[in-house]
Amino acid sequence: MKWYDLNARELPWRSTKNPYHIWICEIVLQQTRVEQGKNHYLNFIERFPEVKSLAYAHTDEVLLYWKGLGYYSRAINLHTAAQQIMTDFNGIFPNHFEEILKLKGVGKYTAAAVASICFDEKIPAIDGNFYRVLSRIFADDFDISSSKAYQYFYNLALLIMPDERPGDFNQAIMDIGSEVCKPKNPNCEVCPVRDNCLAFGIGNVQDFPLKSKKVKAQDLKLHYYHIRYREEFLIKQRDDSFIWKKLYDFPEKIPSHFEKWITHEKTIHHKLTHKNLEIVISEVVLDNKKEFQKFSEENHFIITNYEESHLKSFPKPLENFLKKEFEES
DNA sequence: AACCCGGGGAG
DNA sequence: CTCCCAGGGTT
């Protein structure tokens, strides 16, 4: 705690105990580096300053403010949870761990973070940093990819968690994990708990934490049709399954008599954490406005143009594709 | 308990 | 290339 008082990172959400702000911050930062999420957080709370404005917003706009962050179910769940607070909690942000946990998209970690930071509940917020710092301090080779890891390290954390300032304690562990006890090349020389760290004593800090599960990316091919009439083209909204939940993309099928209007194809290779994508985009240029509108109406596609498409959230590779198309023309 | 879900930066 | 990030939901 002494180290934290002197070395805490200066971050936008460190100066508030507003549970709405802390909640948004915690969701943004799930599996996301602080530097990557900081601006999204600031933009988000500026546009949606309290629960009500988020609850009453259109899903498309919530997704727009989430554009590029990934794990889009977080945005969908955030929107749902805001409405949940309006209906189930009378618009007042819940102030106990068990109630916060009921919010869609809020798991044990996030509920613990909000409860400890905003409401001073003594509950460890076990995130990736906590796993790493604890497993090194105790030289503990408990597999953090095990489904029992959370409960195991939760109990371990209680052994060293003070009664005072639980929120600051949780954030102190995060800062040590992020700035000192890093996954690679930890900076043990300046670590405030070095003398109490068993792994450091043994000299094998790099061996912790133990993580057995390794996920391999799978290959996936997608075929899109960029169907154009003059400056306009067709888009659709994805469903909430599979990848890129609720984001917008292009039609994936065309009637066979459209094939003669294919002018060229472009292949994009895009790497995701769990997938290696090969995306083929066929350019279909129609000279017949009636065909264009008929096809659009029959399949419930949306007619848009480059400027208008900025009001929708597209997957990263498709956004890059549109940008290049526009710059070339 | 296993599996799925993005995008980005570091090494 | 691999690993990991202020995890959670679904099956």
CSV table of C-alpha atoms (C1' of nucleotides) in Angstrom, one decimal:
chain,number,residue,atom,x,y,z
A,1,MET,CA,0.0,0.0,0.0
A,2,LYS,CA,2.9,2.3,0.7
A,3,TRP,CA,4.3,1.5,-2.7
A,4,TYR,CA,0.9,2.2,-4.3
A,5,ASP,CA,0.6,5.6,-2.6
A,6,LEU,CA,3.9,6.6,-4.2
A,7,ASN,CA,3.7,4.8,-7.5
A,8,ALA,CA,0.1,4.5,-8.5
A,9,ARG,CA,-0.5,5.0,-12.2
A,10,GLU,CA,-2.3,8.2,-13.0
A,11,LEU,CA,-5.4,7.0,-14.9
A,12,PRO,CA,-8.7,8.8,-15.8
A,13,TRP,CA,-10.8,6.5,-13.5
A,14,ARG,CA,-8.5,6.7,-10.5
A,15,SER,CA,-10.1,10.1,-9.4
A,16,THR,CA,-13.7,8.8,-9.0
A,17,LYS,CA,-15.7,6.3,-7.1
A,18,ASN,CA,-18.7,6.7,-9.4
A,19,PRO,CA,-19.8,3.1,-9.8
A,20,TYR,CA,-21.1,3.7,-13.3
A,21,HIS,CA,-17.7,5.1,-14.4
A,22,ILE,CA,-15.8,2.3,-12.7
A,23,TRP,CA,-18.1,-0.3,-14.2
A,24,ILE,CA,-17.6,1.0,-17.8
A,25,CYS,CA,-13.9,1.1,-17.1
A,26,GLU,CA,-13.8,-2.4,-15.9
A,27,ILE,CA,-15.7,-3.8,-18.9
A,28,VAL,CA,-13.5,-1.8,-21.3
A,29,LEU,CA,-10.4,-3.2,-19.7
A,30,GLN,CA,-11.4,-6.9,-19.8
A,31,GLN,CA,-8.7,-8.6,-21.8
A,32,THR,CA,-7.6,-5.2,-23.0
A,33,ARG,CA,-4.5,-3.2,-22.2
A,34,VAL,CA,-4.9,0.1,-20.4
A,35,GLU,CA,-3.2,2.0,-23.2
A,36,GLN,CA,-5.6,0.5,-25.8
A,37,GLY,CA,-8.8,1.1,-23.8
A,38,LYS,CA,-8.1,4.5,-22.2
A,39,ASN,CA,-9.5,6.6,-25.1
A,40,HIS,CA,-12.5,4.4,-25.6
A,41,TYR,CA,-13.4,4.8,-22.0
A,42,LEU,CA,-13.1,8.6,-22.1
A,43,ASN,CA,-15.2,8.8,-25.3
A,44,PHE,CA,-17.7,6.4,-24.0
A,45,ILE,CA,-18.5,8.2,-20.7
A,46,GLU,CA,-18.5,11.5,-22.5
A,47,ARG,CA,-21.3,10.3,-24.8
A,48,PHE,CA,-23.0,8.1,-22.2
A,49,PRO,CA,-22.4,10.0,-18.9
A,50,GLU,CA,-24.8,8.0,-16.8
A,51,VAL,CA,-26.8,4.8,-16.8
A,52,LYS,CA,-29.9,6.4,-18.3
A,53,SER,CA,-28.2,7.8,-21.4
A,54,LEU,CA,-26.7,4.4,-22.1
A,55,ALA,CA,-29.9,2.5,-21.4
A,56,TYR,CA,-31.9,4.7,-23.8
A,57,ALA,CA,-29.3,4.8,-26.6
A,58,HIS,CA,-29.5,2.9,-29.9
A,59,THR,CA,-27.5,-0.3,-30.0
A,60,ASP,CA,-25.8,0.9,-33.2
A,61,GLU,CA,-24.4,3.9,-31.4
A,62,VAL,CA,-23.2,1.9,-28.4
A,63,LEU,CA,-21.4,-0.4,-30.9
A,64,LEU,CA,-20.0,2.6,-32.7
A,65,TYR,CA,-18.3,3.8,-29.5
A,66,TRP,CA,-16.9,0.2,-29.1
A,67,LYS,CA,-15.5,0.1,-32.6
A,68,GLY,CA,-12.1,-1.5,-32.8
A,69,LEU,CA,-12.1,-2.8,-29.2
A,70,GLY,CA,-13.0,-6.4,-29.9
A,71,TYR,CA,-15.0,-8.9,-27.9
A,72,TYR,CA,-18.2,-7.1,-29.0
A,73,SER,CA,-20.5,-9.0,-26.7
A,74,ARG,CA,-19.1,-6.7,-24.0
A,75,ALA,CA,-20.8,-3.8,-25.7
A,76,ILE,CA,-24.1,-5.7,-26.2
A,77,ASN,CA,-24.1,-6.8,-22.6
A,78,LEU,CA,-23.2,-3.3,-21.4
A,79,HIS,CA,-26.3,-2.0,-23.1
A,80,THR,CA,-28.4,-4.8,-21.7
A,81,ALA,CA,-27.1,-4.2,-18.2
A,82,ALA,CA,-27.8,-0.5,-18.3
A,83,GLN,CA,-31.5,-1.3,-19.1
A,84,GLN,CA,-31.4,-3.9,-16.3
A,85,ILE,CA,-30.3,-1.2,-13.9
A,86,MET,CA,-33.2,1.0,-15.0
A,87,THR,CA,-35.9,-1.7,-14.6
A,88,ASP,CA,-34.5,-4.0,-11.8
A,89,PHE,CA,-32.7,-1.4,-9.7
A,90,ASN,CA,-34.8,1.7,-10.3
A,91,GLY,CA,-32.0,3.4,-12.2
A,92,ILE,CA,-29.7,3.3,-9.1
A,93,PHE,CA,-26.4,1.4,-9.6
A,94,PRO,CA,-26.4,-1.6,-7.2
A,95,ASN,CA,-24.1,-1.2,-4.2
A,96,HIS,CA,-23.3,-4.7,-3.1
A,97,PHE,CA,-21.2,-7.5,-4.7
A,98,GLU,CA,-24.1,-9.9,-5.1
A,99,GLU,CA,-26.3,-7.4,-6.8
A,100,ILE,CA,-23.6,-6.1,-9.1
A,101,LEU,CA,-22.9,-9.7,-10.1
A,102,LYS,CA,-26.4,-10.0,-11.5
A,103,LEU,CA,-25.6,-7.5,-14.2
A,104,LYS,CA,-25.2,-9.0,-17.7
A,105,GLY,CA,-21.5,-9.1,-18.6
A,106,VAL,CA,-20.4,-8.7,-15.0
A,107,GLY,CA,-18.5,-11.7,-13.6
A,108,LYS,CA,-16.8,-12.3,-10.3
A,109,TYR,CA,-13.8,-10.2,-11.2
A,110,THR,CA,-15.7,-7.1,-12.3
A,111,ALA,CA,-18.2,-7.3,-9.4
A,112,ALA,CA,-15.3,-7.5,-7.0
A,113,ALA,CA,-13.5,-4.6,-8.6
A,114,VAL,CA,-16.6,-2.3,-8.5
A,115,ALA,CA,-17.6,-3.4,-5.0
A,116,SER,CA,-14.2,-2.9,-3.6
A,117,ILE,CA,-13.3,0.4,-5.4
A,118,CYS,CA,-16.7,2.1,-5.0
A,119,PHE,CA,-18.2,0.5,-1.9
A,120,ASP,CA,-15.2,-0.6,0.1
A,121,GLU,CA,-16.1,-4.2,0.2
A,122,LYS,CA,-13.2,-6.5,1.1
A,123,ILE,CA,-13.3,-8.8,-1.9
A,124,PRO,CA,-10.2,-9.7,-4.0
A,125,ALA,CA,-10.5,-8.8,-7.7
A,126,ILE,CA,-8.7,-11.8,-9.2
A,127,ASP,CA,-7.5,-10.8,-12.7
A,128,GLY,CA,-4.5,-11.9,-14.8
A,129,ASN,CA,-2.2,-9.6,-12.8
A,130,PHE,CA,-3.4,-11.1,-9.5
A,131,TYR,CA,-2.8,-14.6,-10.8
A,132,ARG,CA,0.8,-13.7,-11.8
A,133,VAL,CA,1.8,-11.7,-8.7
A,134,LEU,CA,0.3,-14.2,-6.3
A,135,SER,CA,1.7,-17.3,-8.0
A,136,ARG,CA,5.2,-15.7,-7.9
A,137,ILE,CA,5.0,-14.5,-4.3
A,138,PHE,CA,4.0,-18.0,-3.2
A,139,ALA,CA,6.0,-19.8,-5.9
A,140,ASP,CA,2.7,-21.6,-6.5
A,141,ASP,CA,2.4,-23.8,-9.6
A,142,PHE,CA,-1.3,-24.1,-9.4
A,143,ASP,CA,-2.5,-24.1,-13.1
A,144,ILE,CA,-4.1,-20.7,-13.7
A,145,SER,CA,-5.9,-22.1,-16.8
A,146,SER,CA,-7.8,-24.5,-14.5
A,147,SER,CA,-11.4,-23.7,-13.8
A,148,LYS,CA,-10.6,-23.9,-10.1
A,149,ALA,CA,-7.9,-21.3,-10.3
A,150,TYR,CA,-10.2,-18.4,-9.4
A,151,GLN,CA,-11.4,-19.9,-6.1
A,152,TYR,CA,-7.9,-21.1,-5.3
A,153,PHE,CA,-6.2,-17.7,-5.8
A,154,TYR,CA,-9.2,-15.9,-4.2
A,155,ASN,CA,-8.5,-17.8,-1.0
A,156,LEU,CA,-4.8,-17.1,-1.3
A,157,ALA,CA,-5.5,-13.4,-1.9
A,158,LEU,CA,-7.5,-13.1,1.3
A,159,LEU,CA,-4.4,-14.2,3.2
A,160,ILE,CA,-2.6,-10.9,2.3
A,161,MET,CA,-5.5,-8.5,1.8
A,162,PRO,CA,-5.8,-5.8,4.4
A,163,ASP,CA,-9.1,-4.7,6.0
A,164,GLU,CA,-8.5,-1.1,5.0
A,165,ARG,CA,-8.8,0.4,1.4
A,166,PRO,CA,-9.7,-2.9,-0.4
A,167,GLY,CA,-10.2,-1.0,-3.7
A,168,ASP,CA,-6.7,0.5,-3.5
A,169,PHE,CA,-5.3,-2.9,-2.6
A,170,ASN,CA,-6.8,-4.5,-5.6
A,171,GLN,CA,-5.6,-1.7,-7.9
A,172,ALA,CA,-2.1,-1.8,-6.2
A,173,ILE,CA,-1.8,-5.5,-7.2
A,174,MET,CA,-2.8,-4.6,-10.8
A,175,ASP,CA,-0.2,-1.8,-10.9
A,176,ILE,CA,2.5,-4.0,-9.6
A,177,GLY,CA,1.5,-6.7,-12.1
A,178,SER,CA,1.5,-4.2,-14.9
A,179,GLU,CA,4.6,-2.1,-14.1
A,180,VAL,CA,6.9,-4.4,-12.1
A,181,CYS,CA,5.8,-8.0,-12.0
A,182,LYS,CA,5.3,-8.2,-15.8
A,183,PRO,CA,4.8,-11.4,-17.7
A,184,LYS,CA,8.2,-11.1,-19.3
A,185,ASN,CA,11.3,-9.4,-18.0
A,186,PRO,CA,9.8,-8.5,-14.6
A,187,ASN,CA,11.5,-5.6,-12.9
A,188,CYS,CA,12.3,-7.4,-9.6
A,189,GLU,CA,15.0,-4.8,-8.6
A,190,VAL,CA,12.3,-2.2,-7.8
A,191,CYS,CA,9.7,-4.6,-6.5
A,192,PRO,CA,8.3,-3.6,-3.1
A,193,VAL,CA,7.6,-7.2,-2.1
A,194,ARG,CA,10.8,-8.8,-3.5
A,195,ASP,CA,12.0,-9.9,0.0
A,196,ASN,CA,8.7,-11.8,0.5
A,197,CYS,CA,8.6,-13.3,-3.0
A,198,LEU,CA,9.4,-17.0,-2.9
A,199,ALA,CA,9.9,-17.2,-6.6
A,200,PHE,CA,12.4,-14.4,-6.5
A,201,GLY,CA,14.2,-16.2,-3.6
A,202,ILE,CA,14.4,-19.4,-5.6
A,203,GLY,CA,15.4,-17.5,-8.7
A,204,ASN,CA,12.8,-18.8,-11.1
A,205,VAL,CA,10.3,-15.9,-11.3
A,206,GLN,CA,9.9,-16.6,-15.0
A,207,ASP,CA,8.4,-20.1,-14.3
A,208,PHE,CA,5.3,-18.5,-12.9
A,209,PRO,CA,2.4,-18.5,-13.4
A,210,LEU,CA,1.9,-22.1,-14.7
A,211,LYS,CA,-0.5,-22.0,-17.6
A,212,SER,CA,-1.1,-25.3,-19.3
A,213,LYS,CA,-3.9,-24.6,-21.8
A,214,LYS,CA,-2.8,-23.2,-25.1
A,215,VAL,CA,-5.3,-22.3,-27.8
A,216,LYS,CA,-4.5,-22.7,-31.5
A,217,ALA,CA,-6.0,-20.4,-34.1
A,218,GLN,CA,-8.2,-22.1,-36.7
A,219,ASP,CA,-8.3,-21.3,-40.4
A,220,LEU,CA,-11.6,-19.7,-41.6
A,221,LYS,CA,-12.6,-18.5,-45.0
A,222,LEU,CA,-15.2,-15.8,-45.6
A,223,HIS,CA,-16.6,-14.7,-48.9
A,224,TYR,CA,-18.2,-11.3,-49.3
A,225,TYR,CA,-19.8,-9.4,-52.1
A,226,HIS,CA,-19.3,-5.6,-52.2
A,227,ILE,CA,-22.3,-4.8,-54.3
A,228,ARG,CA,-22.2,-1.3,-55.7
A,229,TYR,CA,-24.4,1.0,-57.7
A,230,ARG,CA,-22.5,4.3,-58.3
A,231,GLU,CA,-21.5,5.6,-54.8
A,232,GLU,CA,-23.8,3.3,-52.9
A,233,PHE,CA,-23.3,-0.3,-51.6
A,234,LEU,CA,-25.1,-2.9,-49.6
A,235,ILE,CA,-24.5,-3.9,-46.0
A,236,LYS,CA,-26.2,-6.1,-43.4
A,237,GLN,CA,-26.0,-6.5,-39.6
A,238,ARG,CA,-24.5,-9.7,-38.3
A,239,ASP,CA,-26.4,-11.7,-35.6
A,240,ASP,CA,-25.2,-12.1,-32.0
A,241,SER,CA,-23.5,-15.5,-32.6
A,242,PHE,CA,-20.1,-16.3,-33.9
A,243,ILE,CA,-17.6,-13.5,-34.5
A,244,TRP,CA,-18.2,-9.8,-34.7
A,245,LYS,CA,-21.5,-9.9,-32.9
A,246,LYS,CA,-24.0,-7.3,-34.2
A,247,LEU,CA,-21.4,-5.6,-36.3
A,248,TYR,CA,-22.1,-4.7,-40.0
A,249,ASP,CA,-20.6,-6.4,-43.0
A,250,PHE,CA,-21.4,-7.2,-46.6
A,251,PRO,CA,-23.8,-9.7,-48.3
A,252,GLU,CA,-22.4,-13.2,-48.4
A,253,LYS,CA,-24.5,-14.5,-51.3
A,254,ILE,CA,-25.6,-13.2,-54.7
A,255,PRO,CA,-28.1,-14.6,-57.3
A,256,SER,CA,-26.2,-16.4,-60.1
A,257,HIS,CA,-27.2,-13.8,-62.7
A,258,PHE,CA,-25.2,-11.2,-60.7
A,259,GLU,CA,-22.0,-13.1,-61.3
A,260,LYS,CA,-21.5,-11.5,-64.7
A,261,TRP,CA,-21.1,-8.1,-63.0
A,262,ILE,CA,-18.2,-9.2,-60.8
A,263,THR,CA,-15.4,-6.9,-61.8
A,264,HIS,CA,-12.6,-8.2,-59.6
A,265,GLU,CA,-11.8,-9.9,-56.3
A,266,LYS,CA,-9.6,-9.0,-53.4
A,267,THR,CA,-8.2,-11.4,-50.9
A,268,ILE,CA,-7.4,-10.2,-47.4
A,269,HIS,CA,-5.6,-12.2,-44.7
A,270,HIS,CA,-6.4,-11.2,-41.2
A,271,LYS,CA,-5.2,-12.7,-37.9
A,272,LEU,CA,-7.5,-12.8,-34.9
A,273,THR,CA,-6.6,-14.4,-31.6
A,274,HIS,CA,-8.5,-17.6,-32.3
A,275,LYS,CA,-8.8,-17.5,-36.1
A,276,ASN,CA,-6.7,-17.0,-39.2
A,277,LEU,CA,-9.1,-15.4,-41.6
A,278,GLU,CA,-9.0,-15.5,-45.4
A,279,ILE,CA,-11.5,-13.0,-46.6
A,280,VAL,CA,-12.4,-12.8,-50.3
A,281,ILE,CA,-14.3,-9.7,-51.4
A,282,SER,CA,-15.9,-9.8,-54.8
A,283,GLU,CA,-16.7,-6.4,-56.3
A,284,VAL,CA,-20.1,-6.4,-58.0
A,285,VAL,CA,-20.7,-3.3,-59.9
A,286,LEU,CA,-24.3,-2.9,-61.1
A,287,ASP,CA,-25.4,-0.4,-63.7
A,288,ASN,CA,-29.0,-1.1,-63.1
A,289,LYS,CA,-30.6,0.8,-60.2
A,290,LYS,CA,-33.7,-1.3,-60.2
A,291,GLU,CA,-31.8,-4.6,-59.8
A,292,PHE,CA,-29.8,-3.0,-57.0
A,293,GLN,CA,-32.9,-1.8,-55.0
A,294,LYS,CA,-34.8,-5.0,-55.7
A,295,PHE,CA,-32.0,-7.2,-54.4
A,296,SER,CA,-31.6,-5.0,-51.4
A,297,GLU,CA,-35.3,-5.0,-50.5
A,298,GLU,CA,-35.8,-8.7,-51.0
A,299,ASN,CA,-32.9,-9.6,-48.7
A,300,HIS,CA,-33.3,-6.7,-46.2
A,301,PHE,CA,-29.9,-5.3,-46.9
A,302,ILE,CA,-29.2,-1.7,-46.1
A,303,ILE,CA,-28.2,0.8,-48.8
A,304,THR,CA,-25.4,3.1,-47.7
A,305,ASN,CA,-22.3,5.0,-48.9
A,306,TYR,CA,-18.9,5.6,-47.6
A,307,GLU,CA,-19.8,8.7,-45.5
A,308,GLU,CA,-22.9,7.1,-44.1
A,309,SER,CA,-21.1,3.9,-43.2
A,310,HIS,CA,-19.2,5.8,-40.6
A,311,LEU,CA,-22.3,5.6,-38.4
A,312,LYS,CA,-22.0,1.8,-38.3
A,313,SER,CA,-19.4,-0.4,-36.7
A,314,PHE,CA,-17.6,-2.7,-39.1
A,315,PRO,CA,-15.1,-5.5,-38.4
A,316,LYS,CA,-11.5,-4.2,-38.6
A,317,PRO,CA,-10.6,-5.8,-41.9
A,318,LEU,CA,-13.8,-4.6,-43.6
A,319,GLU,CA,-13.3,-1.1,-42.2
A,320,ASN,CA,-9.8,-1.1,-43.7
A,321,PHE,CA,-11.2,-2.4,-47.0
A,322,LEU,CA,-13.7,0.4,-47.2
A,323,LYS,CA,-11.1,3.0,-46.4
A,324,LYS,CA,-8.8,1.8,-49.2
A,325,GLU,CA,-11.7,1.6,-51.7
A,326,PHE,CA,-12.6,5.2,-50.9
A,327,GLU,CA,-9.1,6.5,-51.1
A,328,GLU,CA,-8.6,4.9,-54.5
A,329,SER,CA,-11.8,6.3,-56.0
B,1,DA,C1',-15.2,-28.3,-17.4
B,2,DA,C1',-14.3,-27.0,-22.1
B,3,DC,C1',-14.8,-23.9,-25.5
B,4,DC,C1',-15.7,-19.4,-27.8
B,5,DC,C1',-15.1,-14.5,-28.4
B,6,DG,C1',-11.0,-9.3,-31.1
B,7,DG,C1',-7.6,-6.4,-31.5
B,8,DG,C1',-3.2,-4.8,-30.4
B,9,DG,C1',1.5,-4.5,-28.6
B,10,DA,C1',5.8,-6.7,-26.7
B,11,DG,C1',9.5,-9.7,-27.2
C,1,DC,C1',6.0,-16.2,-34.8
C,2,DT,C1',4.0,-16.6,-29.5
C,3,DC,C1',2.1,-14.7,-25.5
C,4,DC,C1',-1.0,-12.0,-22.9
C,5,DC,C1',-4.0,-8.1,-21.7
C,6,DA,C1',-8.1,-4.7,-15.4
C,7,DG,C1',-12.8,-11.9,-18.3
C,8,DG,C1',-17.5,-13.5,-19.2
C,9,DG,C1',-21.0,-16.3,-21.5
C,10,DT,C1',-22.5,-20.6,-23.4
C,11,DT,C1',-22.8,-25.4,-23.8
